[in-house]
XYZ file of C-alpha atoms in Angstrom:
501
model
C -5.761 20.619 -35.983
C -8.282 20.333 -33.186
C -7.126 17.397 -31.075
C -9.054 15.746 -28.278
C -6.628 14.623 -25.546
C -7.113 12.404 -22.505
C -5.188 10.014 -20.267
C -6.175 6.836 -18.418
C -3.289 4.980 -16.767
C -3.198 1.783 -14.750
C -0.801 -1.175 -14.597
C -2.770 -4.171 -13.351
C -1.304 -7.066 -11.394
C -4.129 -9.599 -11.531
C -2.468 -11.591 -8.738
C -2.561 -8.636 -6.316
C -5.362 -8.148 -3.786
C -6.316 -4.483 -3.488
C -8.214 -3.066 -6.472
C -8.125 0.400 -8.011
C -11.354 2.229 -7.216
C -12.342 5.633 -8.552
C -10.977 7.260 -5.381
C -7.498 5.910 -6.182
C -7.567 7.775 -9.492
C -8.786 10.935 -7.759
C -5.736 10.816 -5.478
C -3.385 9.789 -8.277
C -1.180 8.199 -5.624
C 2.291 8.543 -7.116
C 0.786 9.765 -10.392
C -0.601 13.290 -10.772
C -4.049 13.645 -9.212
C -7.066 13.329 -11.495
C -7.594 16.461 -13.570
C -10.227 17.641 -16.005
C -10.577 20.267 -18.695
C -8.032 23.081 -18.705
C -6.324 21.612 -15.625
C -5.045 18.781 -17.822
C -2.909 21.313 -19.693
C -0.934 22.053 -16.505
C 0.631 18.591 -16.941
C 2.867 20.131 -19.619
C 5.444 20.663 -16.847
C 5.509 17.001 -15.749
C 7.627 14.269 -17.325
C 4.714 12.154 -18.483
C 3.635 11.451 -22.082
C 0.747 13.881 -22.204
C 3.118 16.620 -21.017
C 5.383 16.063 -24.000
C 2.424 15.840 -26.374
C 0.930 19.104 -25.097
C 4.200 21.003 -25.451
C 4.872 19.670 -28.931
C 1.411 20.362 -30.305
C 1.025 23.766 -28.679
C 4.364 24.809 -30.214
C 2.914 23.925 -33.618
C -0.215 26.003 -33.028
C -2.677 23.137 -32.823
C -5.789 23.501 -30.642
C -6.073 20.964 -27.828
C -9.364 19.867 -26.294
C -8.417 18.435 -22.883
C -10.931 16.028 -21.350
C -9.505 14.093 -18.394
C -6.248 12.632 -17.109
C -6.474 9.856 -14.524
C -3.842 7.498 -13.163
C -3.614 5.261 -10.105
C -0.864 3.241 -8.484
C -0.479 -0.311 -9.838
C -2.721 -2.794 -8.046
C -5.206 -5.534 -8.756
C -8.052 -4.931 -11.212
C -9.601 -1.544 -11.880
C -13.139 -1.712 -10.542
C -15.921 -1.777 -13.108
C -17.379 1.419 -11.645
C -14.076 3.302 -11.947
C -13.393 2.051 -15.471
C -16.827 2.907 -16.795
C -16.865 6.341 -15.153
C -13.508 7.442 -16.572
C -13.817 5.702 -19.942
C -17.370 7.015 -20.134
C -16.177 10.612 -19.827
C -13.745 10.120 -22.704
C -16.384 8.510 -24.922
C -18.932 11.216 -24.098
C -16.418 13.906 -25.019
C -15.728 12.187 -28.340
C -19.449 12.258 -29.072
C -19.953 15.878 -28.014
C -16.951 17.642 -29.587
C -15.855 18.555 -33.079
C -12.225 17.554 -33.615
C -9.763 16.215 -36.173
C -7.908 13.581 -34.141
C -7.563 11.931 -30.734
C -4.479 11.453 -28.569
C -4.572 9.170 -25.520
C -1.968 8.814 -22.782
C -2.397 5.130 -21.874
C -0.409 2.508 -20.018
C -1.260 -0.617 -21.989
C -1.528 -3.125 -19.128
C -4.922 -2.277 -17.640
C -7.259 -5.099 -16.621
C -10.680 -4.181 -15.222
C -13.021 -6.383 -13.224
C -15.167 -6.942 -16.309
C -12.666 -6.408 -19.154
C -9.288 -8.104 -19.671
C -8.064 -5.529 -22.179
C -8.878 -2.108 -20.726
C -7.073 -0.064 -23.357
C -8.228 -2.184 -26.288
C -11.833 -1.798 -25.184
C -11.490 1.987 -24.790
C -9.908 2.297 -28.237
C -12.622 0.110 -29.780
C -15.374 2.235 -28.237
C -13.726 5.394 -29.532
C -13.301 3.911 -32.992
C -17.017 3.086 -33.039
C -17.806 6.722 -32.211
C -15.394 8.500 -34.584
C -15.489 6.076 -37.504
C -12.593 4.717 -39.563
C -11.055 7.941 -40.844
C -10.304 10.199 -37.874
C -6.849 9.294 -36.493
C -6.415 7.900 -32.985
C -2.876 7.844 -31.616
C -1.779 6.706 -28.152
C 1.425 6.518 -26.140
C 2.107 3.376 -24.108
C 4.277 2.326 -21.204
C 7.231 0.029 -21.909
C 5.380 -2.540 -19.747
C 2.292 -2.580 -21.952
C 0.717 -5.931 -22.785
C -0.123 -4.898 -26.326
C -3.192 -6.658 -27.733
C -4.556 -7.211 -31.199
C -7.570 -5.069 -30.260
C -5.301 -2.155 -29.372
C -3.366 -2.437 -32.632
C -6.548 -2.784 -34.695
C -8.330 0.253 -33.300
C -5.461 2.736 -33.047
C -3.783 4.332 -36.052
C -0.564 4.572 -34.087
C 0.837 3.306 -30.783
C 4.186 4.552 -29.479
C 5.933 3.043 -26.418
C 8.633 4.246 -24.033
C 12.201 3.232 -24.831
C 13.743 3.556 -21.384
C 13.354 1.715 -18.093
C 13.573 3.567 -15.731
C 11.102 5.623 -17.733
C 12.990 8.873 -18.197
C 11.647 9.374 -21.749
C 7.949 9.644 -20.957
C 7.541 13.214 -22.214
C 9.704 12.360 -25.247
C 7.333 9.497 -26.040
C 4.421 11.940 -26.026
C 6.390 14.097 -28.459
C 6.949 11.074 -30.725
C 3.213 10.383 -30.641
C 2.639 13.991 -31.735
C 5.043 13.575 -34.657
C 3.265 10.379 -35.702
C -0.116 12.096 -35.571
C 1.146 14.914 -37.789
C 2.514 12.295 -40.198
C -0.902 10.639 -40.364
C -2.652 13.918 -41.038
C -0.150 15.087 -43.661
C -0.354 11.782 -45.564
C -4.115 11.701 -45.341
C -4.078 7.903 -45.110
C -3.255 5.143 -42.643
C 0.286 3.944 -42.183
C 1.155 0.294 -42.706
C 1.408 -1.572 -39.409
C 3.256 -4.800 -38.560
C 3.415 -6.588 -35.201
C 4.913 -9.778 -33.804
C 4.537 -11.424 -30.417
C 7.572 -12.866 -28.575
C 7.413 -16.504 -27.345
C 8.467 -16.011 -23.692
C 7.703 -13.824 -20.664
C 10.456 -11.500 -19.476
C 11.134 -10.783 -15.771
C 10.648 -7.118 -14.865
C 14.143 -6.664 -13.435
C 15.853 -7.726 -16.660
C 13.907 -5.189 -18.733
C 16.091 -2.287 -17.564
C 17.540 -0.433 -20.509
C 20.579 0.555 -18.428
C 22.166 -2.837 -19.135
C 22.068 -5.803 -21.502
C 20.231 -7.223 -23.315
C 17.525 -4.525 -23.243
C 19.991 -1.713 -23.887
C 21.095 -3.197 -27.218
C 17.532 -3.987 -28.305
C 16.442 -0.374 -27.990
C 19.628 0.941 -29.592
C 19.013 -1.342 -32.559
C 15.339 -0.379 -32.674
C 16.243 3.297 -32.982
C 18.861 2.644 -35.653
C 16.423 0.622 -37.768
C 14.032 3.545 -38.141
C 14.579 4.922 -41.618
C 12.731 7.322 -43.888
C 10.098 4.737 -44.758
C 9.675 3.569 -41.132
C 7.855 6.161 -39.049
C 8.025 4.306 -35.743
C 9.192 1.055 -34.152
C 8.255 -0.045 -30.619
C 9.039 -2.920 -28.282
C 7.021 -3.540 -25.125
C 8.522 -6.370 -23.013
C 5.155 -6.518 -21.255
C 3.941 -6.650 -17.681
C 4.371 -10.298 -16.595
C 1.797 -10.264 -13.804
C -1.460 -10.103 -15.751
C -3.163 -13.447 -16.176
C -4.855 -13.188 -19.574
C -4.168 -14.577 -23.011
C -2.262 -11.628 -24.487
C 0.147 -11.021 -21.622
C 3.707 -10.832 -22.914
C 6.253 -9.004 -25.107
C 5.298 -7.518 -28.483
C 7.204 -5.791 -31.293
C 5.373 -3.479 -33.702
C 5.977 -0.697 -36.171
C 4.426 1.689 -38.703
C 5.600 3.164 -41.948
C 5.146 3.815 -45.634
C 6.842 0.620 -46.838
C 5.256 -2.533 -45.470
C 8.171 -4.767 -46.479
C 10.705 -2.511 -44.748
C 8.726 -2.684 -41.498
C 8.428 -6.472 -41.741
C 12.197 -6.820 -42.226
C 12.939 -4.570 -39.237
C 10.465 -6.404 -36.974
C 11.813 -9.806 -38.070
C 15.393 -8.752 -37.377
C 14.525 -7.474 -33.889
C 12.512 -10.620 -33.168
C 15.352 -12.929 -34.183
C 17.915 -11.031 -32.126
C 15.744 -11.014 -28.981
C 14.967 -14.724 -29.246
C 18.618 -15.587 -29.922
C 19.535 -13.920 -26.590
C 16.612 -15.409 -24.647
C 18.677 -16.754 -21.748
C 20.295 -13.341 -21.214
C 16.951 -12.057 -19.906
C 17.393 -14.009 -16.656
C 18.268 -12.205 -13.400
C 20.476 -12.871 -10.360
C 18.557 -12.482 -7.094
C 19.759 -12.400 -3.473
C 17.988 -13.702 -0.396
C 17.155 -10.999 2.185
C 19.994 -11.682 4.629
C 22.409 -12.522 1.822
C 21.717 -9.127 0.270
C 22.244 -7.265 3.550
C 25.479 -9.124 4.321
C 26.790 -8.431 0.829
C 25.818 -4.770 1.196
C 27.657 -4.628 4.523
C 30.756 -6.111 2.903
C 30.656 -3.711 -0.027
C 30.060 -0.683 2.171
C 33.049 -1.162 4.500
C 35.312 1.207 2.579
C 32.670 2.781 0.340
C 31.854 6.475 0.287
C 28.469 5.890 -1.316
C 25.487 3.798 -0.223
C 24.821 0.262 -1.412
C 21.235 0.078 -2.667
C 19.097 -3.054 -2.305
C 15.922 -3.397 -4.356
C 13.083 -5.016 -2.376
C 11.675 -5.961 -5.743
C 8.848 -8.342 -4.757
C 7.166 -5.655 -2.628
C 7.337 -2.973 -5.306
C 4.098 -0.928 -5.115
C 4.857 0.244 -8.642
C 3.902 -3.227 -9.849
C 1.073 -4.063 -7.452
C 3.049 -4.805 -4.277
C 1.594 -3.931 -0.872
C 4.669 -1.881 0.156
C 4.351 -3.127 3.736
C 6.239 -6.428 3.896
C 8.788 -6.777 6.678
C 11.256 -9.273 5.188
C 13.978 -6.781 4.342
C 13.550 -4.796 7.564
C 13.900 -7.997 9.581
C 17.049 -8.823 7.600
C 18.523 -5.395 8.396
C 17.776 -5.863 12.098
C 19.061 -9.449 12.237
C 22.294 -8.486 10.477
C 22.784 -5.440 12.755
C 23.019 -3.106 9.784
C 24.552 0.334 10.426
C 23.587 3.634 8.806
C 20.748 1.923 6.965
C 17.390 3.212 5.745
C 14.369 1.504 4.204
C 11.328 2.973 2.474
C 8.591 3.446 1.812
C 6.663 1.341 4.319
C 2.955 1.895 3.773
C 1.305 1.927 7.205
C -1.057 4.851 7.921
C -1.784 3.607 11.453
C 1.905 3.507 12.375
C 2.463 6.966 10.898
C -0.487 8.322 12.880
C 0.821 6.736 16.097
C 4.200 8.379 15.555
C 2.580 11.774 15.027
C 0.574 11.362 18.214
C 3.711 10.450 20.161
C 5.928 13.232 18.798
C 9.586 13.535 17.817
C 12.013 11.991 20.270
C 9.494 9.658 21.869
C 9.806 5.879 22.091
C 6.812 3.950 20.770
C 6.072 0.256 20.640
C 3.867 -0.711 17.721
C 3.082 -3.366 15.165
C 4.473 -2.326 11.790
C 3.465 -3.525 8.330
C 2.728 -7.097 7.356
C -0.983 -6.501 6.916
C -1.416 -8.049 3.476
C -1.420 -11.722 4.418
C 1.490 -12.546 2.121
C 2.938 -16.012 2.613
C 6.153 -15.804 4.621
C 5.481 -12.291 5.915
C 4.082 -11.135 9.275
C 3.824 -7.791 11.093
C 6.872 -6.625 13.054
C 6.258 -5.823 16.725
C 9.070 -3.597 17.978
C 10.001 -0.426 19.840
C 11.099 2.535 17.738
C 12.266 6.069 18.372
C 10.339 8.745 16.468
C 13.147 10.611 14.721
C 11.297 12.845 12.262
C 7.727 13.791 11.293
C 6.312 15.591 8.275
C 3.065 16.164 6.400
C 4.394 14.161 3.439
C 4.346 17.058 0.965
C 7.116 17.221 -1.576
C 8.180 17.250 -5.189
C 10.088 14.858 -7.426
C 13.419 16.297 -8.535
C 14.832 13.091 -10.035
C 14.665 12.172 -13.752
C 11.354 10.294 -13.462
C 8.216 12.387 -12.961
C 10.461 15.424 -12.563
C 8.532 18.404 -11.262
C 5.520 16.429 -10.046
C 4.118 17.306 -6.629
C 3.644 14.432 -4.173
C 1.373 14.173 -1.155
C 2.071 11.115 1.024
C -0.066 12.137 4.004
C 1.512 11.978 7.476
C 5.065 10.591 7.228
C 7.367 9.389 10.003
C 10.970 8.290 10.279
C 11.129 5.546 12.914
C 14.562 4.493 14.131
C 15.386 1.009 15.440
C 19.040 0.322 16.271
C 20.875 2.202 13.490
C 18.135 1.639 10.936
C 15.778 4.385 9.772
C 12.348 3.267 8.604
C 10.383 5.697 6.429
C 6.657 5.153 7.020
C 4.030 6.819 4.831
C 0.250 7.144 4.758
C 0.074 6.750 0.982
C 1.528 3.924 -1.068
C 4.308 5.046 -3.416
C 7.310 3.450 -5.080
C 10.740 4.667 -3.945
C 11.705 6.248 -7.257
C 13.075 9.584 -6.062
C 15.586 10.501 -3.351
C 13.188 13.171 -2.126
C 10.955 10.413 -0.774
C 13.650 9.813 1.840
C 14.213 13.520 2.414
C 10.505 14.012 3.172
C 11.205 11.916 6.273
C 14.417 13.697 7.191
C 16.717 11.014 5.789
C 19.598 12.145 3.589
C 20.089 9.088 1.347
C 23.624 10.054 0.324
C 24.724 9.780 3.977
C 23.535 6.183 4.422
C 25.657 3.057 4.090
C 22.715 0.882 2.987
C 19.431 1.869 1.358
C 16.606 -0.638 0.869
C 14.158 0.619 -1.749
C 10.732 -0.859 -2.356
C 11.126 -0.710 -6.112
C 12.282 -2.945 -8.952
C 14.027 -0.749 -11.519
C 12.627 2.798 -11.507
C 14.727 3.763 -8.485
C 17.854 3.402 -10.627
C 17.165 6.697 -12.431
C 17.767 8.777 -9.298
C 19.739 6.375 -7.094
C 22.266 4.823 -9.471
C 24.336 8.048 -9.627
C 24.908 7.845 -5.849
C 25.129 4.038 -5.500
C 28.282 2.081 -4.748
C 26.454 -1.035 -5.951
C 22.903 -2.267 -6.542
C 21.596 -5.650 -5.383
C 18.210 -7.201 -6.153
C 16.665 -9.064 -3.215
C 13.764 -11.498 -3.180
C 12.007 -11.077 0.158
C 8.363 -12.183 0.503
C 6.065 -10.025 -1.579
C 3.073 -9.973 -3.877
C 5.018 -9.433 -7.107
C 7.048 -12.520 -7.952
C 10.273 -11.370 -9.595
C 10.362 -14.595 -11.616
C 7.092 -14.968 -13.584
C 7.357 -18.768 -13.345
C 6.214 -18.484 -9.717
C 2.787 -17.045 -10.542
C -0.202 -19.408 -10.668
C -0.983 -18.793 -14.339
C -4.284 -20.061 -15.713
C -5.084 -18.061 -18.874
C -1.906 -17.431 -20.862
C -1.742 -18.299 -24.541
C -0.726 -21.978 -24.787
C 2.871 -22.377 -25.877
C 4.349 -19.209 -24.401
C 7.340 -19.885 -22.156
C 6.682 -18.477 -18.695
C 10.315 -17.522 -18.128
C 13.354 -17.153 -20.414
C 14.269 -20.655 -21.540
C 11.553 -22.078 -19.270
C 8.679 -24.449 -19.795
C 5.757 -23.608 -22.032
C 2.398 -22.775 -20.501
C 0.622 -25.856 -21.809
C 3.379 -27.984 -20.248
C 2.652 -26.406 -16.918
C -1.037 -27.213 -17.315
C -0.384 -30.810 -18.291
C 1.630 -31.523 -15.139
C -0.574 -29.443 -12.822
């Protein structure tokens, strides 16, 4: 086969403030930088879906036509200019090339300034160009908000099955297998989908524990000879549009078998609805508990600063957890990453060993958060270059710009010039901090950090300090959800919220 391949990734928090411009995709931020043509094929070494797809299809001797791969850190809406420029390149390539099929590496939760359903619109435009018979297959993030438009215009959609996402390349491989199935059959597979009736908090989606772990185990076991693929996307519960929320879907040769599998999964998830709730700690409560747990521990206690997770649209500069560490006189503690290019530059100007007084973070105007004015010692400086060695994005190069480790009391603060989620221990090491030697680590992340940090953690606590990403979706000011959907597990329905508001 001749297969046109491209990637366009963004997870959109419509309640966030900073938007994703074209320049954000050029940088890639904590994704690979934008690549075109043959450079896209170098992503075969990175644990992302297109990497797995490339390896699988090249091993089978298929010819790949790489167009573009672009991803940017989660934020508010993708600008219209950025969307149209990148989507336009993919559409133009579909018009200009001769090929048998299309594979797209998508996220599934992209909202642009002018389009609620970024992926559905891209798929619809491609379908208009290629007609009804050439297959289009895409891989999706587990946090996709899967829409009817996406399902209608793709012949196959395959989602991750792990959170943290350690199976990204494997998902690309599964998309390749599905595409070969489509080609060998010479006809479309039957597709069935069903939308869940409640929003799920991000923290409870982790497949490392219940109930998500059992759902995905059951999903895998239900795939039989007549069922080519089953997927469950719990959704990204920070996108204010009608089709935000969890969706089950599947493809196969026997429509009734797929319906039975989807119905069984649906019933089991709904029956365990209340199990999708999460226990959260206040900032000081989390630090005090971490101090208690770490007294005789030989491994660090990790606290997730989940509401300032830049991997879900957070600003990565709130000071709530740092203030809690200072107020509780935490020892052998580290926090990262704090996004503050001005503070990093000031540290580099001062030099290692110098004392500097500066205003750190708190620039996003988040309710309950303010900048921290304090005196720090510059402990370590670097150019921010590194590589991910943990299970997520393994092998990917990272460029954070000037990085500094600022020490206050016995707390090390890792400050970067680029916003990135703390998903890999090397993000501490870039700043000279050895995470295994700390008593307490505060990570600006929700779940992804678990892939690399859980093996060294004495315990993991989830803290709710002020931030842009509400850990409980009930706290968002929803206006456009589908009436009737419950905005938290066991919570009130959206129309109820409207009627009392």
